[in-house]
Each structure stands twice: as structure tokens, then as C-alpha cells.
XYZ file of C-alpha atoms in Angstrom:
556
model
C 126.497 85.889 126.251
C 123.979 84.003 124.508
C 122.811 86.465 122.426
C 126.543 87.577 121.126
C 127.044 84.302 119.872
C 123.920 84.304 118.183
C 125.533 88.027 116.322
C 128.327 86.488 115.782
C 126.462 83.272 114.020
C 124.504 86.152 112.136
C 128.227 87.699 110.677
C 129.266 85.151 109.928
C 127.067 82.724 107.557
C 125.042 83.332 104.325
C 122.755 83.095 101.927
C 119.687 83.873 100.980
C 115.538 84.750 101.785
C 111.695 84.724 102.306
C 108.660 87.697 103.745
C 110.107 89.670 106.013
C 107.226 90.896 108.104
C 104.084 90.657 110.057
C 101.405 87.482 109.057
C 97.991 88.694 106.869
C 96.375 90.863 103.908
C 92.139 92.243 102.727
C 89.430 90.729 103.733
C 89.844 87.102 103.349
C 91.059 84.316 106.358
C 92.275 81.165 105.239
C 91.231 78.081 106.490
C 93.228 74.740 106.123
C 93.290 71.954 104.287
C 91.564 73.788 101.677
C 91.988 73.550 97.523
C 91.663 76.776 96.163
C 92.366 77.198 91.809
C 92.901 80.939 89.843
C 94.183 81.699 86.323
C 96.817 83.672 88.214
C 98.336 82.854 91.745
C 100.647 85.556 92.786
C 102.437 85.020 95.478
C 103.439 87.987 98.048
C 101.637 91.090 99.977
C 104.158 93.523 98.533
C 103.309 96.600 96.184
C 104.142 94.995 92.723
C 101.286 91.055 94.576
C 98.387 93.956 94.389
C 99.463 96.101 90.671
C 99.936 92.275 89.524
C 96.541 91.402 90.677
C 94.932 94.083 89.947
C 96.539 94.192 85.982
C 95.084 90.551 85.908
C 91.401 91.422 87.206
C 91.102 94.102 85.086
C 91.519 92.107 81.740
C 89.093 89.720 82.343
C 91.462 86.735 84.441
C 90.313 85.102 88.127
C 93.374 85.688 90.579
C 94.105 85.099 93.891
C 96.751 87.115 95.778
C 98.577 84.455 98.392
C 100.302 86.445 101.251
C 102.643 85.364 104.663
C 102.158 89.610 105.176
C 99.105 91.311 106.983
C 99.561 93.936 105.555
C 99.682 94.959 101.891
C 102.381 97.702 99.677
C 105.511 95.653 101.699
C 107.576 98.426 101.996
C 105.061 101.294 100.611
C 103.299 100.918 103.176
C 105.716 99.402 105.051
C 107.595 103.447 105.843
C 108.327 103.657 103.014
C 107.574 107.515 101.587
C 109.936 109.530 100.970
C 109.961 107.240 97.823
C 113.057 106.412 95.856
C 111.865 108.205 92.127
C 114.480 109.214 89.988
C 112.737 109.856 86.631
C 109.354 111.158 87.215
C 107.897 110.936 83.635
C 108.413 107.094 82.514
C 106.594 106.362 85.419
C 103.252 105.222 83.906
C 100.397 102.498 84.432
C 98.871 101.510 87.828
C 101.945 102.718 89.949
C 101.150 106.329 89.166
C 97.224 105.889 89.077
C 98.435 104.343 93.298
C 100.284 107.744 93.355
C 97.657 110.278 92.126
C 95.363 108.500 94.583
C 98.134 109.143 97.295
C 96.977 112.612 95.712
C 93.772 112.695 96.173
C 94.370 112.084 99.376
C 95.815 115.291 100.755
C 93.583 116.919 98.677
C 91.434 115.880 101.470
C 91.225 118.628 105.092
C 90.764 115.410 106.678
C 94.298 113.450 105.652
C 95.770 116.837 108.196
C 95.759 116.119 111.227
C 98.907 116.978 113.018
C 99.921 119.548 110.242
C 98.046 122.049 107.782
C 98.540 121.058 104.077
C 100.007 124.304 103.223
C 102.730 124.137 105.738
C 103.918 121.091 104.824
C 104.084 122.661 101.284
C 103.499 120.615 97.582
C 106.334 118.343 98.331
C 106.825 115.688 96.480
C 103.738 116.470 94.232
C 103.686 116.156 90.623
C 102.779 119.196 88.372
C 100.479 119.637 86.609
C 102.126 120.573 82.886
C 103.287 116.834 83.739
C 100.550 115.270 85.333
C 97.521 117.170 83.665
C 94.204 115.809 85.003
C 95.703 113.274 87.148
C 97.832 115.080 89.472
C 100.442 112.774 91.725
C 102.454 112.808 95.005
C 105.512 110.874 95.372
C 105.560 111.301 99.866
C 103.160 109.462 102.274
C 102.225 108.547 105.552
C 102.357 104.078 105.759
C 98.570 104.031 106.448
C 98.422 106.405 104.281
C 99.446 103.917 101.014
C 98.229 100.985 103.292
C 94.863 102.645 102.280
C 94.837 102.958 98.897
C 95.902 98.541 98.809
C 93.585 98.270 100.931
C 91.002 100.292 97.775
C 92.655 98.495 94.839
C 91.786 95.523 96.147
C 88.736 95.151 97.660
C 87.669 97.506 93.984
C 88.699 94.591 92.493
C 87.252 92.342 93.995
C 90.680 90.075 94.535
C 90.442 87.877 97.258
C 93.528 87.941 99.267
C 94.469 85.273 102.241
C 97.300 86.428 104.705
C 99.436 84.900 107.065
C 99.973 82.144 104.308
C 103.383 81.212 104.410
C 104.180 78.829 100.794
C 105.131 75.232 102.037
C 109.695 75.091 101.303
C 110.596 71.309 102.195
C 107.330 69.748 100.446
C 107.246 72.703 97.693
C 105.752 73.228 94.468
C 103.549 70.720 92.855
C 106.058 70.696 88.928
C 105.585 68.422 86.139
C 107.134 69.279 82.706
C 108.158 72.548 83.829
C 104.884 74.525 84.850
C 104.051 75.023 88.234
C 100.233 73.049 88.430
C 100.157 73.751 92.525
C 101.535 74.775 96.322
C 100.842 74.272 99.398
C 101.379 76.426 102.809
C 101.950 75.541 105.898
C 98.442 75.955 107.218
C 97.736 73.315 104.457
C 96.001 75.101 101.254
C 97.023 74.096 97.961
C 96.636 76.675 95.446
C 96.097 75.884 91.887
C 96.413 77.400 88.412
C 97.226 78.000 84.841
C 100.357 80.974 85.785
C 101.992 82.206 89.210
C 103.382 85.080 89.574
C 106.234 85.075 92.739
C 105.986 89.177 94.006
C 107.561 88.072 97.595
C 111.212 90.013 98.164
C 112.861 86.545 98.471
C 111.751 84.449 96.185
C 110.586 81.750 97.911
C 108.294 80.646 95.215
C 111.289 81.081 92.573
C 113.181 78.829 94.750
C 110.957 75.845 95.068
C 110.177 75.805 91.765
C 113.641 74.004 91.045
C 114.506 77.764 89.421
C 117.861 79.033 88.822
C 119.213 82.117 91.397
C 122.142 83.475 92.323
C 123.534 85.804 96.752
C 125.441 88.381 97.188
C 127.431 90.222 94.491
C 128.469 88.578 91.793
C 132.557 89.136 90.404
C 133.086 92.450 87.989
C 134.832 90.466 84.933
C 131.683 87.821 85.300
C 129.134 90.837 83.965
C 132.225 93.363 83.044
C 130.458 95.699 85.478
C 132.768 97.827 86.771
C 131.017 98.341 90.325
C 130.975 95.191 90.298
C 132.128 92.560 93.603
C 133.918 94.322 96.451
C 134.493 98.039 96.611
C 137.121 98.137 99.152
C 137.133 102.606 99.487
C 134.753 103.373 97.466
C 132.809 105.511 99.151
C 130.206 107.612 96.916
C 127.373 108.042 100.501
C 128.274 109.507 103.941
C 127.643 106.229 105.618
C 131.241 104.968 105.687
C 133.374 106.682 108.544
C 135.566 109.608 107.638
C 137.558 109.946 110.661
C 139.832 107.028 112.530
C 138.338 105.673 114.660
C 139.755 102.368 116.593
C 137.441 99.449 116.253
C 139.255 97.613 120.022
C 137.517 97.305 123.347
C 140.447 98.954 124.505
C 141.984 101.850 122.089
C 144.801 100.379 120.564
C 145.211 96.897 121.734
C 144.113 94.444 118.719
C 144.912 91.982 121.587
C 141.485 93.844 123.697
C 139.517 92.255 121.218
C 137.312 94.272 118.064
C 134.186 96.189 119.096
C 130.366 94.609 117.854
C 129.361 94.722 115.245
C 133.106 94.834 113.333
C 133.665 91.919 111.908
C 137.934 90.420 112.447
C 137.484 88.824 108.740
C 139.739 90.753 106.112
C 136.890 91.999 103.814
C 138.454 90.128 100.508
C 139.941 92.404 97.189
C 138.477 94.078 94.551
C 135.945 92.730 91.869
C 135.919 90.271 93.535
C 132.673 87.896 94.262
C 130.912 86.708 97.412
C 127.819 85.823 98.955
C 127.437 88.835 101.338
C 124.452 91.011 101.474
C 123.742 94.451 101.535
C 122.243 95.668 104.892
C 119.549 95.640 105.727
C 116.125 97.963 107.959
C 113.723 99.019 109.240
C 112.388 102.723 107.869
C 111.121 104.154 110.813
C 107.893 106.583 110.609
C 108.534 109.000 113.490
C 106.414 112.538 114.796
C 107.349 116.045 116.503
C 103.901 116.612 117.188
C 103.812 115.873 121.125
C 100.364 114.504 121.402
C 101.315 111.723 117.956
C 104.768 110.823 119.753
C 105.838 107.323 121.479
C 108.287 107.717 123.706
C 111.523 105.013 122.324
C 111.493 102.385 123.967
C 113.096 100.369 126.212
C 114.111 96.479 123.899
C 113.994 93.588 125.304
C 117.471 92.226 126.100
C 119.325 95.503 125.766
C 122.462 95.912 125.437
C 124.307 99.224 125.552
C 127.481 97.850 124.855
C 126.528 97.143 120.914
C 126.716 101.126 120.693
C 130.093 101.778 121.901
C 131.085 101.501 118.286
C 128.083 105.303 117.679
C 129.751 107.461 120.434
C 133.458 107.064 119.402
C 132.118 108.740 115.811
C 130.623 111.647 117.987
C 133.489 111.970 120.035
C 135.071 112.980 116.690
C 132.583 114.956 116.178
C 130.432 113.636 113.318
C 127.633 115.140 113.428
C 124.778 114.059 110.247
C 122.746 112.047 112.871
C 119.470 114.060 111.139
C 120.124 113.880 107.160
C 117.647 110.997 106.713
C 115.171 112.117 109.375
C 113.344 113.428 105.332
C 109.777 115.001 105.646
C 106.302 113.015 105.213
C 103.352 114.795 105.924
C 101.328 115.271 109.525
C 104.887 116.104 111.125
C 106.753 112.723 110.512
C 109.380 110.971 108.195
C 110.364 107.857 106.652
C 114.181 107.900 108.599
C 116.434 105.834 107.029
C 119.949 105.349 107.784
C 122.526 107.570 107.507
C 125.770 107.603 108.109
C 129.593 105.188 109.224
C 126.841 103.492 112.585
C 123.300 104.179 112.298
C 120.117 101.800 111.592
C 121.577 99.651 109.005
C 122.572 96.330 110.355
C 125.689 95.770 108.096
C 126.772 91.920 107.906
C 123.566 90.869 109.845
C 121.778 89.115 107.079
C 123.718 87.388 105.650
C 122.286 84.255 106.211
C 118.386 85.384 105.623
C 118.392 84.227 101.515
C 117.606 80.478 101.927
C 117.269 80.959 105.812
C 114.589 77.968 107.224
C 110.969 80.634 108.230
C 112.631 79.375 111.469
C 116.051 81.654 111.715
C 114.945 84.293 109.512
C 112.363 85.335 112.391
C 115.109 85.246 114.175
C 117.141 87.411 112.202
C 114.454 89.387 111.824
C 114.534 90.011 115.416
C 117.954 90.446 116.372
C 117.539 93.471 113.563
C 114.060 94.461 114.748
C 116.240 94.905 118.996
C 119.523 96.486 117.191
C 117.497 99.088 115.462
C 115.091 99.721 118.289
C 118.327 99.821 120.484
C 120.313 102.247 118.928
C 117.262 104.049 119.526
C 116.804 103.998 122.885
C 120.695 104.212 123.319
C 120.923 107.658 121.835
C 117.708 108.842 123.704
C 119.380 108.194 127.198
C 123.225 107.264 126.852
C 125.019 110.236 128.654
C 128.035 110.118 126.224
C 125.634 111.218 123.764
C 126.089 115.054 122.807
C 124.120 116.745 124.549
C 122.653 118.713 121.842
C 122.102 115.671 119.281
C 120.435 114.314 122.425
C 117.978 117.410 123.201
C 117.280 116.958 119.101
C 116.853 113.260 119.092
C 114.574 113.382 122.196
C 112.310 115.783 120.229
C 111.301 112.945 118.402
C 108.943 109.712 119.428
C 107.091 107.443 117.249
C 104.521 107.527 115.331
C 101.878 107.159 117.726
C 98.980 106.751 114.583
C 101.301 104.263 112.715
C 101.698 100.479 112.333
C 99.687 99.933 115.580
C 98.686 96.689 115.883
C 102.334 96.890 116.207
C 103.814 98.329 118.922
C 104.094 101.984 116.233
C 107.446 99.657 114.710
C 106.644 98.874 110.815
C 105.589 95.448 109.452
C 108.007 95.400 107.154
C 111.906 94.551 107.537
C 113.681 96.375 104.758
C 114.244 93.376 102.331
C 116.955 95.199 100.420
C 118.492 92.915 98.218
C 117.723 88.587 98.853
C 117.333 86.119 96.102
C 118.247 87.055 92.443
C 116.735 84.931 89.459
C 119.323 83.679 87.249
C 116.333 84.260 83.819
C 116.699 84.549 79.884
C 119.046 88.003 80.378
C 120.176 89.223 83.859
C 120.356 92.481 83.890
C 123.917 94.327 84.207
C 125.554 97.342 85.360
C 125.865 97.878 80.859
C 122.184 97.772 80.568
C 120.717 100.508 82.828
C 124.696 102.533 82.408
C 123.082 102.409 78.161
C 125.225 100.620 76.906
C 123.761 97.989 75.937
C 120.418 97.660 74.520
C 117.359 96.243 75.491
C 114.704 95.534 72.441
C 111.709 94.039 75.142
C 111.001 97.060 76.929
C 108.406 96.150 80.096
C 108.815 99.081 82.051
C 111.608 101.520 83.101
C 113.674 103.046 85.416
C 116.037 106.062 86.536
C 117.213 106.137 90.068
C 121.603 105.902 90.670
C 123.048 102.199 90.503
C 122.722 102.150 94.166
C 123.615 99.560 97.769
C 124.687 99.927 100.798
C 127.615 98.877 102.123
C 127.630 94.799 103.144
C 130.711 95.173 105.362
C 132.466 96.237 108.566
C 135.698 95.410 108.653
C 139.487 96.854 110.280
C 141.853 98.201 107.713
C 145.793 97.588 107.511
C 146.157 100.516 108.510
C 144.514 99.561 112.062
C 140.685 101.863 112.038
C 137.408 100.767 111.263
C 135.679 101.450 107.710
C 132.698 100.145 105.906
C 132.183 98.424 102.487
C 129.760 97.589 99.431
C 128.421 101.226 99.583
C 127.660 102.585 96.174
C 125.756 106.090 94.921
C 126.340 105.700 90.536
C 124.471 108.359 88.638
C 122.722 106.598 85.750
C 122.296 109.745 82.681
C 119.120 108.232 82.034
C 115.821 106.325 81.665
C 116.903 102.546 81.184
C 113.880 99.757 80.030
C 113.641 96.202 81.844
C 113.754 93.801 79.233
C 110.521 90.952 79.201
C 113.492 88.365 79.108
C 114.471 89.337 82.880
C 111.260 88.359 84.858
C 111.447 85.407 83.287
C 112.857 81.762 84.550
C 115.062 79.561 81.538
C 112.936 77.565 79.697
C 113.985 73.978 80.840
C 113.457 75.546 84.631
C 109.565 77.022 84.077
C 107.292 77.547 81.901
C 104.773 79.481 83.744
C 106.025 81.264 86.766
C 107.599 85.129 86.577
C 109.356 86.583 88.653
C 108.589 90.411 89.237
C 110.407 91.492 92.019
C 113.856 88.552 92.603
C 114.148 89.625 89.135
C 117.293 88.040 86.936
C 118.899 90.907 88.091
C 123.354 91.654 89.249
C 123.497 92.452 92.128
C 125.296 96.821 90.711
C 121.714 96.211 88.618
C 119.331 95.489 90.879
C 120.391 98.466 92.823
C 118.250 100.956 91.463
C 115.717 98.496 89.652
C 114.810 97.564 93.284
C 113.071 100.596 93.494
C 108.565 100.095 94.235
C 107.234 102.467 91.741
C 109.763 99.415 89.665
C 108.138 97.023 91.199
C 104.443 98.554 90.856
C 105.388 98.755 86.505
C 107.284 95.070 87.499
C 103.626 94.059 88.644
C 102.032 95.591 86.319
C 103.751 94.306 82.552
C 104.335 90.094 84.762
C 100.256 89.895 85.030
C 99.571 91.432 81.375
C 102.030 88.172 80.518
C 100.935 86.103 82.556
C 97.406 86.962 80.961
C 98.391 86.894 76.665
C 100.266 83.170 77.596
C 97.442 82.172 79.264
C 94.626 83.371 76.430
C 97.303 82.397 73.598
C 98.240 78.404 75.721
C 101.704 79.145 75.096
C 104.813 79.129 77.923
C 105.291 82.719 79.217
C 109.101 82.876 77.787
C 106.751 82.187 74.038
C 104.919 85.301 74.267
C 104.537 87.460 71.409
C 106.495 90.028 71.993
C 104.343 92.358 69.737
C 101.400 91.920 71.059
C 102.610 91.990 74.687
C 104.296 95.805 73.780
C 101.142 96.935 72.250
C 98.964 96.811 75.668
C 101.447 97.880 77.899
C 100.895 100.642 76.482
C 97.357 100.982 75.687
C 98.128 100.556 80.136
C 100.039 103.332 79.778
C 103.209 101.479 80.321
C 106.288 103.204 79.665
C 108.494 101.837 77.780
C 111.339 103.606 76.406
């Protein structure tokens, strides 16, 4: 009963987030109460943090990564190996170098332990016509990505302090609109000339009192067709295609709702709210008998949480395996698919602004939910036999996430805080309706939001809301001003992950290659600001553009 009450509290909460995942990074163990100083301080352990640090070092500046995480790379090394790329030709700079190194990794025979390279084929590889000699590969195992990030850190001599969490209560020391330093929970103090918040949650940004938002803007705020609540929009297969009864006793509303269905109406089309799209773990599964671990029964397992999926199967749904995306060595990057899947809809609203303690509880609840769902499908006698038999040919990959019971360390925080900065990227910039005059990188992926609510329709059936996928007709430029706070808020902070964007636009920008691109560009701008002794808002864009092009960034 206590667990169900907590689940209900998550469903009705609202707020924003911080780094989800495990604690630590490269080769530096943090002390306690020490003082550290560098030209550029990067907070976060994501892919953007690594590319930012590498670029700062390449340009001759001292840099420190202060990472709340243990493993570098965020989602790129945390299970998301079937990369969301869009148009690969617009991915340049260090991001492209990362995928080139992945290609080199899989060109080595020893990288193919569980499968012959020929059996996997050329999936996810670039072509000589596009790449030239620097061939790329865009699909990979988690440990391969982590090795590339660790190599980049080591080769460039970047100090990285892992398991270092920002002290959010005391926040950052600010003087005249500039961050002087910030303190971590361990008591360490980090001082710098420039700061980069490369977390998925924007904690340093928030601690610096920079303006931000959480949730969905109303459609009218930025004149966005897909803004706000999007009831009866079904662009993917993540909705209820059949009429499924939501009640404990079918046909009897007085019996109460099944778990994980909100009793609240979804709201009116186009209205804004403070809810965020669902999170999940991108599991790495294996169907090689010698490299798999059976799905474990999680603590606090409650089979009643999964009653809804039984009704979905009974209605004839058979799409369970559609997002078991194949990666090398007989493994998968397994993502959400269908009306009831790994996305833990409605249970993350409080995450973005939650305390560390509450975030840990939310993360744990997500882990129990998803592990429980796997165990339920593997063992419950009500699952169709042909589905269960095929499902049980899979297990957790034994050689991935070995220090975390083969489970990803990083929760997929698809969206948390979003800065409200010098310029807000919206649907109109993404779809080419508004020009971007100061590009620092490009994106091209579909406008993509996962579900946000599960509710009961006026007709008395269960349905999901929040999912959309809108085609982007051509690659688009991302504005330098979108990674800048307003100058009145902070003059020496850049935010390449929780950047200034509407919910709709963030659905495309939030892809890992784009975060790497923006991390590199943020560091380049930080170096320019240091050298010219100006605020990040006063950086000469012409100089910045010239430098980015020399680095191989694609801008238009």
C-alpha cells in the first residue's frame, strides 16, 4: 500500500530535475573541502560535457569536469546505441569524431565476441562517399561508447571528478551577474572564468538563478501547431488502437481505475501544463545464451501494476518486439513501443525541480516499474504463449553495465528544465519558418515527444496523450543565443543541453549527436569570451563562426 501511495504522489506532482544515473567519471577521485580552479568548469557527465571539455583543452584552456555520474557519456553510453541521427551529413566536429572512433572500434576483430562482423553487416555505417577516409558508425554497444569517451578524456588530460553533486541548497556564488564558484555536497569548491551546465536537468543553471521553464507552453505562446496538450494526436504506435476498459472491474467505474491511469481529465487541446514527457531505461538485451542474465524479480514487485498490458494483449496487440533495435554482438537497444511499455507515463512530473532525495525515489520507482514489467512478461501465465516464449529468448546482456547488475546507470531524462534565454528555439525555427542568423550547429531529427498522460476518454476507454512525431523537411540551424542565459541573469554560463527551447522544438534538438555538437560550440564560445574579456552574450559571432567552421562544425 505504501508503494501505491508513493506512485500516486508521483503522478500528481509537478516540477523539474537533476542528473539521473549513478555516481562518477575519469581518473580523479574527489577530496573533501578542497578548492579547484580552472578557466572553464563543466558541470555534468553527459556526452556534451565530454565534447565541451575536449574542445576547451584543444583551444589551450584549463578545464575540469565536475560529474555527478560515474560513467561518462550520459545516454550515449547508457544504452542509447541505436543513435537518433536524422540527416548525418550535418553532424560535424567532435561529434563526428566520436562516431568515427566507433567505426574504428568495430573494425577490430576483437570487438566481435558474440557475433561475426559479417553476420551483423554494415548496419549504421556511413559511406566513403560521405565520410571520405573518416568512416563513421552510428550503432554501438554501451561499453564501446564509454570506452571512446574515456579515451577522449585520458588522451586530452582532462581532470574529471566523479560522484560530485552540486550543493543546490547553497547554490552558486554570484557576483555582478557572474558565477564565481560553486560548491558540491562533498564540500569541494570549483572556481572558474566560464561555466558550462551540461546536465540533463540544468541544476547549475537553476542554482545561478537563470530563468527556465518546465512542461509544455500553450500553443499560442510561440504560435506552435503542436504546442501544449495534444489530445487525439496519434503519430506513432504508442496509443491504444483498441477500446480498452480502464476499470478494475470492467464496465464498473465505481470499482476504481487500474494502476497507472490518471483519474484527471487531460486538459484542453493547446493548453499548457507543467508535465513532462515520460522517462525510461534503454535496456541492452542479448539473445546469445552465453551472454545473458534472466530478467530478475525486482524488490517490491507488484504484478497488479501490469494488469493493463494483459488487456492489451487480449485485444490482439502483438507489437512487443518492434523496438528491440539490433546493435552489434547479438544485442539490442530496447526502447519504448506501444500503448503500455517501458515509458513510465505520468510518474516523473516532480523530477526536474525535485530534491536529490525525491529524485532518487523517482529513479528507483522507474527502475522497479521497468524491471517488474520485464519480469511480468517473462513469467505471468496470462501473457500469450508465443509472445512469452520469444521474449524469454532474451535477457539482460551479461557484459554490459557490470557494476550495476547489468542495468543501465542512466535514466533516460528526455526533458526536464529548459532555459528561457536570449532566444527561444521553437517549432517555427525547426520547420524553417523563422531564419536563424547565428548558427552554432544543426539538427534534423523529427519533432518527437513521448507520451505525457494516460487518462480515461469521455467514452470510458483508456488513452495516452502527449506523443507526436512531425517530419522536419530539411536540416535546421540552432542559434548561439539559445544556449545563452539572458545577460541580466548570468554573463559567464553556457547551457548546451537544457537550452532555451520550447517543448515542441526540444523534441528534435534533444538528440545525443546534437548535444555533442552544442557542447563543442559552447566551449569554443567560452574560450572566445575569456580571450576577449567579454560576457558570453558579447562574443563576436563572426569570430565564433569562423572558429567553428575551422573545427569542422556544420552550420548551414
